[in-house]
Amino acid sequence: MEKLVVHGGYKLKGTVNISGSKNASLPILAASLLTDESVFIRRVPDVSDTNFMVQIMGQLGASVERFSGNVRVEAKNLHSQATYEQVRKMRASICLMGPLMARMKQCVIPLPGGCVIGDRPVDLHIKAIQALGATVNIDKGNLIISAPNGLTGATIDLRGDHGPTVLGTDNLMMAAVLAKGTTVIESAAAEPEVVDLADFLIKMGAKIEGAGTRRIVIEGVEKLHGCTHTVIPDRIEAGTFMVAAAMMGEGVTLRRICEEHMLSITELLRQCGHTITFNDKGDTAVVESAQTAKPAELTTAPYPGYPTDMQAQMTALLAITEGISVVKETIFPQRFMHCSELKRMGANIKVANGTAVITGVNQLSGAPVMASDLRASAALVLAALKAEGTTEIHRLYHIDRGYELIDEKLLSIGANVERLVDEEEQ
Ligand code: EPZ
């Protein structure tokens, strides 16, 4: 296993290229199983989550070729059983349900189980596929789904207790594109990654309207064809580097980003006094740290609200921002694993009932810390950039799930980091 050793206190300056979106790539890779023709997907980040998805697709019978950020998929002969060994590594493999049901009319998918950010139910995914006429049984931890007569369009409201479901919306869209008749998704997720999937499906010949709103209408078609698609920029990676620049920057430029996808993130950082200047095209931004940063109150919400995937990173910034900040997590109320580790570095954070009350301190101190989930780990890297002394972040694989070459990118803007073999964690 590897660890990231971060020597704190180095100012950041220069330009970093943001990768394609992990969370757009995963459902788009799954959707490429909907046709037996060749599909070419560009700017797929080389992270372990996309690698797990590529492996699972190969084991389902698709031929998948990967080079320089591109993925070519040809799913001529598929079988439809993913094994627990594969799925347990990545919860997002649940989004194979839609394509496998649309193409094969039956599938066996292990229940993904929970993870450190909280329970990860799939009741809305099951409700959706049942509404299209499938039967769903649970046996030995597997979802056994079948629709021998194919799927038939229906109207489904996908709202859960915590709002819309991103992968649930993706799954239903991918199942509906080859179903008989019309499917209407009410309370649909509107994330840019859902819109990117819809754009990809439309390029394959699907009939979809309303992606990006709470109501999506899908007209089933007979067959889908191959296409070429470039994945949107990763707004969460971009937000993570904006926070790094806000913490330690002396003028960091981010390239290959999308201003429109980051409005809630940039608005919050500006409210805290940091300067973010985009170019006319909105694909490049210069971030400058505030002279005197201000505390904030934030509540995570479904898009276009402030994203839960940027909550941990902002908590790290607020931990070293003078004053009292309040962070309310409404999507995954337990998503505060980063706080206990940040407190080991000297942060003053009280967490209760899905809310963190942060009293900013003027300095953190480096310490050995443990990565736990993808975004909590990113928050520890950010804190370490600012902290006095050296921080060792163990179980680096959590970060490698969703950040492509994070050490190389940080080094390119002046951070002093080293990716080392972790003797303590073989
Ligand atoms: C996607 O997960 C993202 N993952 C997550 O990013 C992100 O945090 C999440 O959306 C919310 O924005 C990918 O896109 C691969 P949800 P997803 O279904 O779709 C509840 C990261 O760091 N729910 O939108 O699995 C659920 O418990 C990851 O990149 C049900 O109740 O999340 C949560 O409270 C972490 N029943 C809320 O809905 C269901 O059937 C939103 O979850 C499904 C979800």
XYZ file of C-alpha atoms and ligand atoms in Angstrom:
470
model
C 0.000 0.000 0.000
C 1.065 3.623 -0.388
C 0.967 6.750 1.736
C 1.157 10.428 0.872
C 3.700 12.426 2.864
C 2.852 16.135 2.828
C 5.309 18.775 4.041
C 3.058 21.702 4.978
C 3.484 25.432 4.510
C 4.494 25.547 0.855
C 2.653 28.202 -1.153
C 0.862 27.027 -4.345
C 1.301 28.779 -7.670
C 1.023 27.761 -11.327
C -1.403 25.866 -13.543
C -3.154 22.526 -13.060
C -5.209 20.625 -15.664
C -8.387 19.112 -14.219
C -9.334 15.590 -15.388
C -12.593 14.315 -16.844
C -15.383 13.565 -14.374
C -15.237 10.229 -12.522
C -18.949 10.431 -11.699
C -19.903 11.090 -15.315
C -17.545 8.383 -16.616
C -18.973 5.542 -14.499
C -22.589 5.583 -15.787
C -21.387 6.436 -19.326
C -19.095 3.377 -19.308
C -22.045 1.261 -18.111
C -24.287 2.785 -20.822
C -21.839 1.675 -23.516
C -23.200 -1.867 -22.896
C -26.522 -0.759 -24.428
C -25.245 -1.273 -27.991
C -23.286 -3.992 -29.782
C -21.553 -1.321 -31.840
C -18.229 0.328 -31.008
C -18.284 3.260 -28.542
C -15.365 5.682 -28.025
C -15.280 7.660 -24.767
C -12.665 10.405 -24.219
C -11.222 11.989 -21.036
C -12.086 9.081 -18.744
C -9.876 9.671 -15.672
C -7.376 6.931 -14.810
C -8.670 6.284 -11.272
C -9.414 2.979 -9.577
C -13.207 3.449 -9.757
C -13.165 3.664 -13.565
C -10.652 0.809 -13.689
C -12.994 -1.362 -11.566
C -15.859 -0.517 -13.946
C -13.728 -1.421 -16.985
C -12.774 -4.739 -15.321
C -16.415 -5.586 -14.526
C -17.461 -4.766 -18.109
C -14.723 -7.079 -19.379
C -15.923 -9.845 -17.085
C -19.455 -9.312 -18.430
C -18.101 -10.080 -21.915
C -17.471 -6.619 -23.371
C -14.158 -5.928 -25.088
C -12.680 -2.792 -23.523
C -9.517 -1.050 -24.675
C -8.034 1.841 -22.679
C -5.294 4.279 -23.754
C -4.344 7.930 -22.986
C -7.599 8.754 -21.225
C -9.719 7.144 -23.962
C -11.837 3.997 -23.632
C -13.136 1.982 -26.593
C -15.958 -0.468 -25.778
C -17.517 -3.161 -27.932
C -20.235 -5.149 -26.146
C -21.205 -7.715 -28.783
C -21.713 -10.755 -26.565
C -22.690 -10.039 -22.982
C -23.631 -12.198 -20.060
C -25.352 -10.574 -17.143
C -23.910 -11.681 -13.836
C -21.530 -9.416 -11.940
C -19.870 -11.116 -8.961
C -19.755 -9.821 -5.379
C -15.945 -9.798 -5.563
C -16.161 -7.156 -8.291
C -19.128 -5.146 -7.036
C -18.014 -4.868 -3.391
C -15.031 -2.816 -4.564
C -17.228 -0.126 -6.030
C -20.791 0.697 -5.046
C -21.391 2.556 -8.300
C -21.461 -0.773 -10.144
C -25.165 -0.737 -9.222
C -25.526 1.411 -12.366
C -24.945 -1.699 -14.471
C -28.514 -2.715 -13.598
C -30.154 -0.401 -16.137
C -28.077 -1.359 -19.184
C -28.083 -5.090 -18.386
C -31.868 -5.105 -17.944
C -32.394 -3.088 -21.139
C -30.091 -5.321 -23.187
C -30.396 -8.763 -21.542
C -33.783 -8.560 -19.787
C -32.265 -10.167 -16.693
C -29.277 -9.665 -14.393
C -27.757 -10.683 -11.080
C -26.128 -7.821 -9.185
C -24.787 -8.112 -5.632
C -26.288 -5.647 -3.194
C -23.567 -3.003 -2.772
C -23.863 -2.733 1.005
C -22.920 0.401 2.928
C -19.752 2.410 3.195
C -18.135 4.856 5.629
C -20.216 7.843 4.508
C -23.340 6.019 5.598
C -25.935 3.488 4.569
C -26.162 3.231 0.769
C -29.676 1.878 0.084
C -30.860 0.921 -3.411
C -34.606 0.855 -2.706
C -35.247 3.586 -5.284
C -33.286 1.648 -7.942
C -35.453 -1.418 -7.206
C -38.670 0.650 -7.240
C -37.678 2.040 -10.653
C -36.900 -1.260 -12.365
C -40.027 -2.872 -10.891
C -42.123 0.008 -12.282
C -40.831 -0.918 -15.761
C -42.181 -4.455 -15.257
C -39.203 -6.356 -13.833
C -39.396 -8.754 -10.905
C -36.732 -8.329 -8.227
C -35.734 -11.004 -5.722
C -32.968 -10.857 -3.143
C -31.064 -14.071 -2.614
C -27.769 -14.486 -0.700
C -27.018 -10.752 -0.969
C -27.711 -10.661 -4.708
C -30.406 -8.777 -6.590
C -31.955 -11.265 -9.033
C -33.794 -9.156 -11.585
C -35.734 -10.385 -14.604
C -38.178 -9.096 -17.207
C -38.650 -11.969 -19.695
C -41.136 -9.925 -21.754
C -38.866 -6.894 -21.776
C -39.392 -3.535 -20.038
C -42.393 -1.237 -20.517
C -42.301 2.518 -19.941
C -43.958 3.991 -16.822
C -44.054 7.155 -14.698
C -41.927 6.944 -11.551
C -41.239 9.468 -8.781
C -37.639 8.859 -7.649
C -37.578 11.158 -4.630
C -36.177 9.505 -1.478
C -35.924 10.750 2.115
C -32.757 12.668 1.213
C -33.956 14.025 -2.125
C -33.280 12.723 -5.654
C -30.922 9.829 -6.411
C -28.135 10.402 -8.958
C -27.333 6.801 -9.874
C -30.988 5.869 -9.465
C -31.878 8.452 -12.118
C -29.037 7.150 -14.305
C -30.182 3.529 -13.921
C -33.775 4.309 -14.787
C -32.775 6.405 -17.808
C -30.549 3.586 -19.104
C -33.274 0.961 -18.588
C -35.948 3.140 -20.238
C -34.126 4.008 -23.476
C -34.870 0.521 -24.916
C -38.187 -0.054 -23.102
C -41.518 -0.187 -24.938
C -43.292 3.207 -24.768
C -42.675 6.299 -22.667
C -41.032 6.628 -19.262
C -41.381 9.769 -17.123
C -38.973 10.301 -14.221
C -40.345 12.720 -11.615
C -38.007 14.167 -8.929
C -35.066 13.279 -11.167
C -31.507 14.191 -10.160
C -30.251 17.199 -12.145
C -26.473 16.860 -11.610
C -24.257 17.725 -14.629
C -23.133 14.090 -14.637
C -26.755 12.991 -15.231
C -26.993 15.487 -18.118
C -23.702 14.163 -19.550
C -25.101 10.611 -19.476
C -28.269 11.803 -21.227
C -26.160 13.575 -23.882
C -24.210 10.340 -24.416
C -27.409 8.264 -24.736
C -28.902 10.780 -27.189
C -25.735 10.467 -29.314
C -26.422 6.691 -29.329
C -29.914 7.388 -30.730
C -31.957 7.550 -27.519
C -34.947 9.900 -27.247
C -34.590 11.861 -23.962
C -35.964 15.270 -22.977
C -35.635 17.253 -19.748
C -32.250 15.997 -18.504
C -30.997 18.587 -15.991
C -34.524 19.258 -14.710
C -36.564 17.334 -12.137
C -38.708 15.780 -14.915
C -37.096 13.607 -17.612
C -39.144 12.004 -20.425
C -37.711 9.011 -22.312
C -39.277 7.554 -25.477
C -38.111 3.932 -25.894
C -36.433 2.991 -29.207
C -35.660 -0.391 -30.806
C -31.884 -0.192 -30.896
C -28.974 2.114 -30.046
C -25.821 2.638 -32.131
C -22.204 3.447 -31.332
C -20.886 6.994 -30.835
C -17.955 9.117 -29.661
C -18.227 11.243 -26.519
C -15.959 13.437 -24.410
C -16.726 13.324 -20.685
C -17.353 16.662 -18.879
C -14.702 18.066 -16.505
C -14.662 16.806 -12.924
C -16.318 19.616 -10.941
C -15.415 17.988 -7.617
C -11.726 17.651 -8.458
C -11.830 21.271 -9.672
C -13.519 22.354 -6.435
C -10.930 20.458 -4.419
C -8.081 22.316 -6.126
C -9.908 25.630 -5.716
C -10.001 24.963 -1.975
C -6.284 24.090 -2.036
C -5.624 27.439 -3.721
C -7.838 29.226 -1.197
C -5.832 27.650 1.644
C -2.309 28.109 0.302
C -2.501 29.760 -3.094
C -0.587 32.701 -4.531
C -2.508 32.616 -7.841
C -3.328 29.082 -8.990
C -4.824 28.611 -12.455
C -7.212 25.707 -13.097
C -7.685 24.622 -16.723
C -10.214 22.326 -18.438
C -13.046 23.148 -16.006
C -16.668 24.278 -16.476
C -17.816 27.454 -14.683
C -21.503 26.632 -15.086
C -21.136 23.336 -13.168
C -19.424 24.979 -10.183
C -21.644 27.956 -9.345
C -22.482 26.892 -5.765
C -18.826 26.060 -5.025
C -17.406 29.324 -6.403
C -20.184 31.379 -4.747
C -19.321 29.949 -1.317
C -15.573 30.492 -1.763
C -16.214 34.095 -2.861
C -18.468 34.642 0.173
C -15.458 33.601 2.281
C -13.391 36.321 0.611
C -11.382 34.246 -1.887
C -11.070 35.556 -5.453
C -12.018 33.345 -8.413
C -11.714 34.846 -11.904
C -12.923 32.823 -14.917
C -12.025 33.463 -18.558
C -14.800 34.291 -21.056
C -15.232 30.651 -22.096
C -15.553 29.615 -18.443
C -13.056 26.765 -18.865
C -10.169 28.379 -16.974
C -10.075 30.147 -13.596
C -7.453 31.890 -11.462
C -7.950 31.431 -7.710
C -6.406 33.770 -5.133
C -6.518 33.270 -1.398
C -8.333 35.933 0.687
C -6.253 38.388 2.695
C -8.708 37.852 5.559
C -10.973 34.876 4.995
C -14.454 34.833 6.476
C -16.289 31.904 8.142
C -19.367 30.419 6.454
C -22.591 28.516 6.970
C -23.252 25.800 4.411
C -25.902 23.159 3.891
C -25.348 20.432 1.330
C -28.188 19.897 -1.149
C -28.962 18.151 -4.429
C -27.699 19.985 -7.527
C -27.720 22.929 -8.118
C -27.226 23.236 -4.332
C -23.858 22.904 -2.604
C -22.566 19.366 -3.334
C -22.100 16.827 -0.542
C -18.935 15.692 -2.366
C -17.379 19.091 -1.585
C -18.407 19.184 2.088
C -15.288 17.599 3.592
C -12.958 19.820 1.561
C -14.785 22.990 2.665
C -14.745 21.770 6.280
C -10.938 21.615 6.070
C -10.789 25.200 4.791
C -13.197 26.460 7.468
C -11.127 24.661 10.133
C -8.366 27.244 9.551
C -10.686 30.205 8.924
C -11.071 32.512 11.944
C -14.603 32.570 13.381
C -17.446 30.088 13.778
C -18.651 28.112 10.731
C -21.547 25.673 10.527
C -21.696 22.774 8.039
C -24.986 20.884 7.692
C -24.891 17.613 5.754
C -28.363 16.668 4.490
C -27.495 14.036 1.861
C -25.277 11.709 3.947
C -25.748 12.896 7.570
C -22.887 10.668 8.780
C -20.373 12.060 6.281
C -17.997 13.505 8.895
C -15.220 10.890 9.029
C -12.723 13.627 8.149
C -13.507 15.611 11.322
C -11.938 13.140 13.764
C -8.734 13.117 11.718
C -8.754 16.917 11.327
C -9.065 17.184 15.123
C -5.895 15.083 15.426
C -4.237 17.895 13.476
C -5.565 20.500 15.908
C -8.903 21.452 14.360
C -11.734 22.499 16.682
C -14.894 20.823 15.346
C -17.986 19.570 17.146
C -20.194 17.131 15.187
C -23.762 16.233 16.183
C -26.959 15.298 14.310
C -25.544 15.800 10.816
C -24.051 19.192 11.644
C -20.444 20.258 12.274
C -19.772 23.456 14.251
C -16.252 24.609 13.402
C -14.236 27.116 15.428
C -11.404 28.224 13.159
C -7.846 27.856 14.480
C -4.905 29.756 13.063
C -2.681 26.750 12.689
C -2.921 22.992 12.259
C -0.049 20.642 12.993
C 1.042 17.749 10.821
C 0.285 14.240 12.126
C -0.072 10.678 10.875
C -3.731 10.356 9.735
C -5.872 7.682 8.127
C -7.781 8.162 4.892
C -11.283 6.714 5.111
C -13.390 7.669 2.114
C -12.560 9.492 -1.064
C -13.561 13.049 -0.159
C -12.591 12.808 3.527
C -9.111 11.813 2.354
C -8.977 14.806 0.019
C -9.852 17.019 2.987
C -6.876 15.621 4.914
C -4.541 16.399 2.010
C -5.825 19.974 1.951
C -5.345 20.401 5.706
C -1.845 18.924 5.425
C -0.863 21.493 2.786
C -1.494 24.222 5.382
C -0.359 22.371 8.522
C 2.932 23.033 10.266
C 5.308 20.113 9.798
C 4.752 16.807 8.054
C 1.542 14.803 7.643
C 1.461 11.157 6.594
C -1.816 10.104 4.980
C -2.113 6.316 5.089
C -4.379 4.162 2.838
C -3.818 6.409 -0.161
C -5.928 4.032 -2.251
C -9.017 5.903 -1.003
C -7.812 9.020 -2.827
C -6.741 7.125 -5.927
C -10.355 5.994 -6.329
C -11.373 9.434 -7.542
C -8.353 11.712 -8.039
C -6.099 11.099 -11.041
C -2.395 11.599 -10.166
C -3.183 13.907 -7.235
C 0.482 13.946 -6.109
C 1.736 14.911 -9.591
C -0.843 17.701 -9.836
C 0.025 19.075 -6.389
C 3.768 18.943 -7.165
C 3.153 20.841 -10.419
C 1.793 23.839 -8.438
C 4.520 23.861 -5.804
C 3.293 21.571 -3.032
C 5.911 19.445 -1.287
C 4.408 15.941 -1.359
C 5.787 12.428 -1.749
C 3.931 9.227 -2.653
C 5.760 6.454 -0.768
C 5.316 2.754 -0.118
C 3.664 2.423 3.293
C 5.694 -0.125 5.288
C 3.160 0.092 8.122
C 0.326 -1.015 5.857
C 1.367 -3.878 3.608
C -23.679 9.736 -6.386
O -23.866 8.607 -5.539
C -22.181 10.020 -6.387
N -21.472 8.854 -6.900
C -21.706 10.334 -4.975
O -20.335 10.691 -5.060
C -22.489 11.531 -4.452
O -22.097 11.795 -3.117
C -23.999 11.229 -4.519
O -24.372 10.883 -5.862
C -24.839 12.434 -4.089
O -24.568 13.516 -4.923
C -21.438 8.645 -8.240
O -21.991 9.391 -9.016
C -20.649 7.447 -8.705
P -27.598 9.122 -4.429
P -25.316 7.884 -5.485
O -28.348 7.929 -4.870
O -26.024 8.060 -6.767
C -30.337 8.082 -0.769
C -18.051 10.523 -4.610
O -17.438 10.949 -3.623
N -30.794 6.929 -1.568
O -27.755 10.397 -5.179
O -25.099 6.524 -4.962
C -28.859 7.982 -0.359
O -28.726 7.203 0.816
C -19.376 9.826 -4.431
O -17.661 10.677 -5.802
C -31.890 6.197 -1.118
O -32.459 6.489 -0.072
O -26.039 8.756 -4.378
C -28.495 9.427 -0.144
O -28.900 9.826 1.153
C -19.685 9.558 -2.969
N -32.310 5.136 -1.857
C -29.326 10.172 -1.188
O -30.375 9.267 -1.569
C -31.718 4.776 -3.042
O -32.170 3.805 -3.699
C -28.549 10.545 -2.434
O -27.889 9.369 -2.871
C -30.605 5.544 -3.485
C -30.171 6.619 -2.746
